[in-house]
Amino acid sequence: MLLPSFENATGDRAHSSSLFRRLLQLLVFLFASSAALMSQAASSPEKIIIDTDIGDDVDDAFAVALALRSPELQILGITTTFGDTETRAKLLDRLLGETGHSDIPVAIGVRTQANNSFTQQAYAEGGRFARATHPRAVDFILEQIRKNPGQITLIAIGPLINVGALIDRDQETFRKLHRVVLMGGSIGRRYGDLGYFPDRGPEPEWNIKNDIPSAQKLFASGVPIFMMPLDSTQLKLDEVKRAILFHAGTPLTDALTLLYHEWGQETPTLFDVMTIAYILDPKLCQTKPLHISVDEKGFTRPEPGPPNAEVCLDSDPEAFFRFYIPRLGGK
């Protein structure tokens, strides 16, 4: 009677061992699949829309260029804001065409009055790669948010006309942005404060003061805001750095070289570029949570209250350019 009992016990143990191995294999498979999905999600490009007043100062073009050179980003479109938005769109048409990115949509914001000089108009009016039509910026952005709720980063590097119009048109959809990364405002430093001497205090910054009501709406919107003010964005592309970059001789650096010369000044300050650089490497402009209010003169002031923005108050220009120049000038 002992032998059958022994055989049954052995069989039971073998069966249990087989089940354990199968369960272990299943767990390993599920873990590997989960890891693969997490890795795929982590490596998926971040969806962005760039809202820009390209064509006046030249830093917008340098910002767009960095986005074009960054596989970590999926550019869903670029929208124009402030002043002659149609000519800005023509400039983008040519820049994207010259560099092999004509597939990126360009949308036109509402034209507004502007007293500043459109320095790069000759490039824009060159006629190359001009598109017959462009969608309207607000319609385009809302459509993209609805298609990709919670996924889009809106990069605002111009006056906030389109942003205010988005909030007025459909605040609920606007709140489905993943975040807004903004070049704008002044907390402790004004124009010309490069951090070598004590701060002279803030002043109204260009992108904020040219549409103060829209800035106020943005900071009250509840959308996550990552703010790159004058304090951290006065990044001087000096003669040595320009020579290194322009010598690369790629279609993109050639276009920047031409736009730089049309701009007609000596040393660009790459304010807007920090927004793109921050997305690619947040260590380049570490932020702190603040409650920012926008007053009637366009000052952006930290005040007591729950944080409504992550604000970068300082940056390391050398670290920035060591990131930026190889990324842009590489083959």
Coordinates of C-alpha atoms in Angstrom, one line a residue:
M1 CA 0.0 0.0 0.0
L2 CA 3.0 2.3 0.5
L3 CA 4.1 2.3 -3.1
P4 CA 0.9 3.8 -4.7
S5 CA 0.9 6.4 -2.0
F6 CA 4.5 7.3 -2.7
E7 CA 3.8 7.5 -6.4
N8 CA 0.8 9.8 -5.8
A9 CA 2.9 12.0 -3.6
T10 CA 5.6 12.1 -6.2
G11 CA 3.1 12.9 -8.9
D12 CA 1.6 15.6 -6.9
R13 CA 5.0 17.2 -6.3
A14 CA 5.9 17.0 -10.0
H15 CA 2.5 18.6 -10.9
S16 CA 3.0 21.3 -8.4
S17 CA 6.5 21.9 -9.7
S18 CA 5.2 22.2 -13.2
L19 CA 2.5 24.7 -12.2
F20 CA 5.1 26.7 -10.3
R21 CA 7.4 26.9 -13.4
R22 CA 4.5 27.9 -15.6
L23 CA 3.4 30.6 -13.1
L24 CA 7.0 31.8 -12.8
Q25 CA 7.3 32.0 -16.6
L26 CA 4.0 33.9 -16.8
L27 CA 5.2 36.4 -14.2
V28 CA 8.5 36.9 -16.0
F29 CA 6.6 37.4 -19.3
L30 CA 4.2 40.0 -17.7
F31 CA 7.1 41.8 -16.1
A32 CA 9.0 41.9 -19.3
S33 CA 6.0 43.2 -21.2
S34 CA 5.3 45.8 -18.6
A35 CA 8.9 47.0 -18.7
A36 CA 8.8 47.1 -22.5
L37 CA 5.6 49.2 -22.4
M38 CA 7.1 51.5 -19.8
S39 CA 10.3 51.9 -21.8
Q40 CA 8.3 52.6 -24.9
A41 CA 6.2 55.2 -23.1
A42 CA 9.3 56.8 -21.6
S43 CA 11.0 57.0 -25.1
S44 CA 7.9 58.4 -26.9
P45 CA 8.5 61.9 -28.1
E46 CA 6.8 64.7 -26.2
K47 CA 4.1 66.3 -28.3
I48 CA 4.6 70.0 -28.6
I49 CA 3.2 73.1 -30.3
I50 CA 5.3 76.2 -30.5
D51 CA 3.6 79.6 -30.4
T52 CA 6.1 82.2 -31.7
D53 CA 6.5 85.8 -32.9
I54 CA 9.4 84.7 -35.1
G55 CA 10.9 87.4 -37.4
D56 CA 11.5 90.3 -35.0
D57 CA 14.2 89.3 -32.6
V58 CA 16.2 86.3 -33.9
D59 CA 16.0 84.1 -30.8
D60 CA 12.7 82.5 -31.9
A61 CA 14.5 81.0 -35.0
F62 CA 17.2 79.6 -32.7
A63 CA 14.5 78.1 -30.5
V64 CA 12.7 76.5 -33.4
A65 CA 16.0 75.2 -34.7
L66 CA 16.7 73.3 -31.4
A67 CA 13.2 71.7 -31.5
L68 CA 13.9 70.6 -35.1
R69 CA 17.1 68.9 -33.9
S70 CA 15.5 67.1 -31.0
P71 CA 14.1 63.6 -31.7
E72 CA 12.7 63.7 -28.1
L73 CA 10.1 66.1 -29.4
Q74 CA 7.2 65.6 -31.8
I75 CA 6.3 69.0 -33.3
L76 CA 2.6 68.9 -34.0
G77 CA 2.7 72.4 -35.4
I78 CA 4.0 75.9 -35.1
T79 CA 1.6 78.9 -34.7
T80 CA 2.4 82.6 -35.2
T81 CA 1.4 85.4 -32.8
F82 CA 1.6 89.2 -32.6
G83 CA 1.9 91.7 -35.4
D84 CA 2.1 90.5 -39.0
T85 CA 1.3 86.9 -38.3
E86 CA 1.0 86.0 -42.0
T87 CA 4.5 87.1 -42.8
R88 CA 5.8 85.2 -39.8
A89 CA 4.1 82.1 -41.2
K90 CA 5.9 82.7 -44.6
L91 CA 9.2 82.8 -42.7
L92 CA 8.4 79.5 -41.0
D93 CA 7.3 78.0 -44.3
R94 CA 10.8 78.8 -45.8
L95 CA 12.8 77.8 -42.7
L96 CA 10.9 74.4 -42.5
G97 CA 11.2 73.9 -46.2
E98 CA 14.9 74.7 -46.4
T99 CA 15.6 72.2 -43.6
G100 CA 13.5 69.3 -44.8
H101 CA 10.5 69.8 -42.4
S102 CA 7.7 70.9 -44.7
D103 CA 5.5 68.3 -43.1
I104 CA 5.1 70.4 -39.9
P105 CA 1.9 72.4 -40.0
V106 CA 2.1 76.2 -39.7
A107 CA -0.9 78.1 -38.4
I108 CA -1.6 81.8 -38.4
G109 CA -2.7 83.8 -35.3
V110 CA -4.8 87.0 -35.3
R111 CA -2.9 90.0 -36.8
T112 CA -2.4 92.8 -34.3
Q113 CA -0.9 96.2 -34.3
A114 CA 2.8 96.2 -33.6
N115 CA 5.4 99.1 -33.7
N116 CA 8.5 96.9 -33.6
S117 CA 10.5 96.1 -36.7
F118 CA 10.1 92.8 -38.6
T119 CA 13.8 92.4 -39.2
Q120 CA 13.8 89.2 -41.1
Q121 CA 11.1 90.1 -43.7
A122 CA 13.4 89.6 -46.7
Y123 CA 13.9 86.0 -45.8
A124 CA 10.1 85.6 -45.2
E125 CA 9.2 87.2 -48.5
G126 CA 11.7 85.2 -50.5
G127 CA 8.9 83.1 -51.9
R128 CA 10.6 79.7 -51.4
F129 CA 8.4 76.9 -50.0
A130 CA 5.5 79.3 -49.4
R131 CA 2.2 77.4 -48.7
A132 CA -1.0 78.4 -50.4
T133 CA -3.0 78.3 -47.2
H134 CA -2.6 78.0 -43.4
P135 CA -5.0 77.0 -40.7
R136 CA -6.0 79.5 -38.0
A137 CA -3.9 79.2 -34.9
V138 CA -6.7 78.9 -32.3
D139 CA -8.7 76.4 -34.3
F140 CA -5.5 74.4 -34.9
I141 CA -4.4 74.3 -31.3
L142 CA -7.9 73.3 -30.0
E143 CA -8.2 70.6 -32.5
Q144 CA -4.8 69.1 -31.5
I145 CA -5.7 69.3 -27.8
R146 CA -8.9 67.4 -28.5
K147 CA -7.0 64.7 -30.4
N148 CA -4.3 64.5 -27.7
P149 CA -5.9 65.4 -24.3
G150 CA -3.4 65.7 -21.5
Q151 CA -0.4 65.1 -23.8
I152 CA 0.5 68.4 -25.5
T153 CA 3.1 70.9 -24.2
L154 CA 2.4 74.4 -25.5
I155 CA 5.6 76.4 -25.8
A156 CA 4.8 80.1 -25.6
I157 CA 7.7 82.2 -26.9
G158 CA 5.8 85.3 -28.0
P159 CA 3.1 87.7 -26.7
L160 CA 0.2 85.7 -25.4
I161 CA -2.5 86.7 -27.9
N162 CA -3.3 83.2 -29.0
V163 CA -3.2 81.9 -25.4
G164 CA -5.8 84.4 -24.3
A165 CA -7.9 83.6 -27.3
L166 CA -7.7 79.9 -26.6
I167 CA -8.9 80.5 -23.0
D168 CA -11.7 82.8 -24.2
R169 CA -12.9 80.3 -26.9
D170 CA -12.8 77.1 -24.9
Q171 CA -11.3 77.1 -21.4
E172 CA -12.3 73.5 -20.7
T173 CA -10.3 72.3 -23.7
F174 CA -7.4 74.6 -22.9
R175 CA -7.1 73.0 -19.5
K176 CA -6.5 69.6 -21.2
L177 CA -3.0 70.8 -22.1
H178 CA -0.3 68.8 -20.4
R179 CA 1.5 72.1 -19.6
V180 CA 2.6 75.5 -20.9
V181 CA 6.3 76.2 -21.0
L182 CA 6.6 80.0 -21.2
M183 CA 9.4 82.4 -21.9
G184 CA 8.1 85.5 -20.1
G185 CA 8.2 87.7 -17.1
S186 CA 10.8 89.2 -14.8
I187 CA 11.2 88.2 -11.1
G188 CA 14.4 89.7 -9.8
R189 CA 16.4 90.7 -12.9
R190 CA 15.5 93.1 -15.7
Y191 CA 16.9 93.3 -19.2
G192 CA 20.7 93.6 -19.1
D193 CA 21.1 91.9 -15.7
L194 CA 23.4 88.9 -16.4
G195 CA 23.9 88.0 -12.7
Y196 CA 27.4 89.5 -12.3
F197 CA 26.1 92.3 -10.0
P198 CA 23.3 92.6 -7.6
D199 CA 19.9 92.4 -9.2
R200 CA 18.4 95.7 -10.2
G201 CA 14.8 94.4 -9.7
P202 CA 12.2 93.4 -12.2
E203 CA 10.5 95.2 -15.1
P204 CA 7.6 94.3 -17.4
E205 CA 9.0 91.8 -20.0
W206 CA 8.1 91.9 -23.7
N207 CA 5.9 88.8 -24.0
I208 CA 3.9 89.7 -20.9
K209 CA 3.5 93.4 -21.4
N210 CA 2.2 93.1 -25.0
D211 CA -0.9 91.3 -23.8
I212 CA -1.3 91.7 -20.1
P213 CA -5.0 90.4 -19.9
S214 CA -4.0 87.2 -21.7
A215 CA -1.1 86.7 -19.3
Q216 CA -3.4 87.2 -16.3
K217 CA -5.8 84.6 -17.8
L218 CA -3.0 82.1 -18.3
F219 CA -1.7 82.3 -14.7
A220 CA -5.3 81.9 -13.4
S221 CA -6.1 79.0 -15.8
G222 CA -5.0 76.1 -13.6
V223 CA -2.9 74.6 -16.4
P224 CA 0.7 73.7 -15.2
I225 CA 3.0 76.5 -16.1
F226 CA 6.8 76.3 -16.4
M227 CA 8.1 79.8 -16.5
M228 CA 11.5 80.9 -17.9
P229 CA 11.8 84.6 -17.0
L230 CA 14.5 87.2 -17.8
D231 CA 16.3 85.9 -14.6
S232 CA 17.4 82.7 -16.4
T233 CA 17.2 83.4 -20.1
Q234 CA 19.7 86.2 -20.9
L235 CA 22.0 83.8 -22.8
K236 CA 24.5 85.6 -25.0
L237 CA 25.6 83.9 -28.3
D238 CA 28.9 85.7 -28.5
E239 CA 31.3 85.9 -31.4
V240 CA 33.2 82.7 -30.6
K241 CA 30.1 80.6 -30.1
R242 CA 28.5 82.0 -33.3
A243 CA 31.6 81.1 -35.3
I244 CA 31.5 77.5 -34.0
L245 CA 27.8 77.2 -34.8
F246 CA 27.7 78.9 -38.2
H247 CA 30.8 77.0 -39.3
A248 CA 28.8 73.7 -39.1
G249 CA 27.5 74.4 -42.6
T250 CA 24.3 72.4 -42.3
P251 CA 21.0 73.6 -44.0
L252 CA 19.8 74.5 -40.5
T253 CA 22.8 76.5 -39.4
D254 CA 23.0 78.1 -42.8
A255 CA 19.4 79.3 -42.4
L256 CA 20.3 80.7 -38.9
T257 CA 23.3 82.4 -40.3
L258 CA 21.2 84.2 -42.9
L259 CA 18.5 85.1 -40.4
Y260 CA 21.2 86.4 -38.0
H261 CA 22.6 88.7 -40.6
E262 CA 19.2 90.0 -41.6
W263 CA 18.5 90.7 -37.9
G264 CA 21.3 93.1 -38.2
Q265 CA 22.6 93.3 -34.7
E266 CA 25.8 91.8 -33.2
T267 CA 25.1 89.5 -30.2
P268 CA 21.8 87.6 -30.0
T269 CA 20.3 86.8 -26.6
L270 CA 18.7 83.4 -26.8
F271 CA 15.9 84.1 -24.4
D272 CA 13.3 81.8 -26.1
V273 CA 15.7 78.9 -26.6
M274 CA 15.7 78.0 -22.9
T275 CA 12.1 76.8 -23.1
I276 CA 13.1 74.1 -25.5
A277 CA 16.3 73.3 -23.7
Y278 CA 14.4 73.0 -20.4
I279 CA 12.1 70.4 -21.8
L280 CA 15.0 68.4 -23.1
D281 CA 17.1 68.7 -20.0
P282 CA 15.3 70.2 -16.9
K283 CA 18.7 70.4 -15.0
L284 CA 19.6 73.3 -17.3
C285 CA 17.0 75.5 -15.6
Q286 CA 15.9 74.1 -12.3
T287 CA 12.6 75.5 -11.1
K288 CA 10.9 76.3 -7.8
P289 CA 7.1 76.6 -7.2
L290 CA 5.8 80.1 -6.8
H291 CA 2.5 82.0 -6.9
I292 CA 2.8 84.5 -9.7
S293 CA 0.5 87.4 -10.2
V294 CA 0.5 89.7 -13.2
D295 CA -0.4 93.3 -12.4
E296 CA -1.9 96.0 -14.7
K297 CA 1.6 97.1 -15.8
G298 CA 2.8 93.7 -16.8
F299 CA 5.0 93.0 -13.7
T300 CA 5.1 89.3 -12.8
R301 CA 5.3 89.3 -9.0
P302 CA 5.7 86.4 -6.6
E303 CA 3.0 86.6 -3.9
P304 CA 1.8 84.5 -1.0
G305 CA -0.6 81.8 -2.1
P306 CA -0.7 78.3 -3.6
P307 CA 1.9 77.9 -6.4
N308 CA 0.5 78.4 -9.9
A309 CA 3.9 78.1 -11.7
E310 CA 7.3 76.4 -11.6
V311 CA 9.7 79.2 -12.1
C312 CA 13.4 79.1 -13.2
L313 CA 15.2 81.9 -11.3
D314 CA 18.8 81.2 -12.5
S315 CA 20.7 79.2 -15.1
D316 CA 24.3 78.3 -16.0
P317 CA 25.0 79.8 -19.5
E318 CA 28.1 77.7 -20.0
A319 CA 26.1 74.5 -19.3
F320 CA 23.4 75.7 -21.7
F321 CA 25.8 76.4 -24.6
R322 CA 27.6 73.1 -24.0
F323 CA 24.3 71.5 -24.6
Y324 CA 23.0 73.7 -27.3
I325 CA 25.9 74.1 -29.7
P326 CA 26.7 70.4 -30.2
R327 CA 23.0 69.6 -30.6
L328 CA 22.5 72.2 -33.3
G329 CA 25.8 71.9 -35.1
G330 CA 26.0 68.1 -35.3
K331 CA 25.7 66.4 -38.6

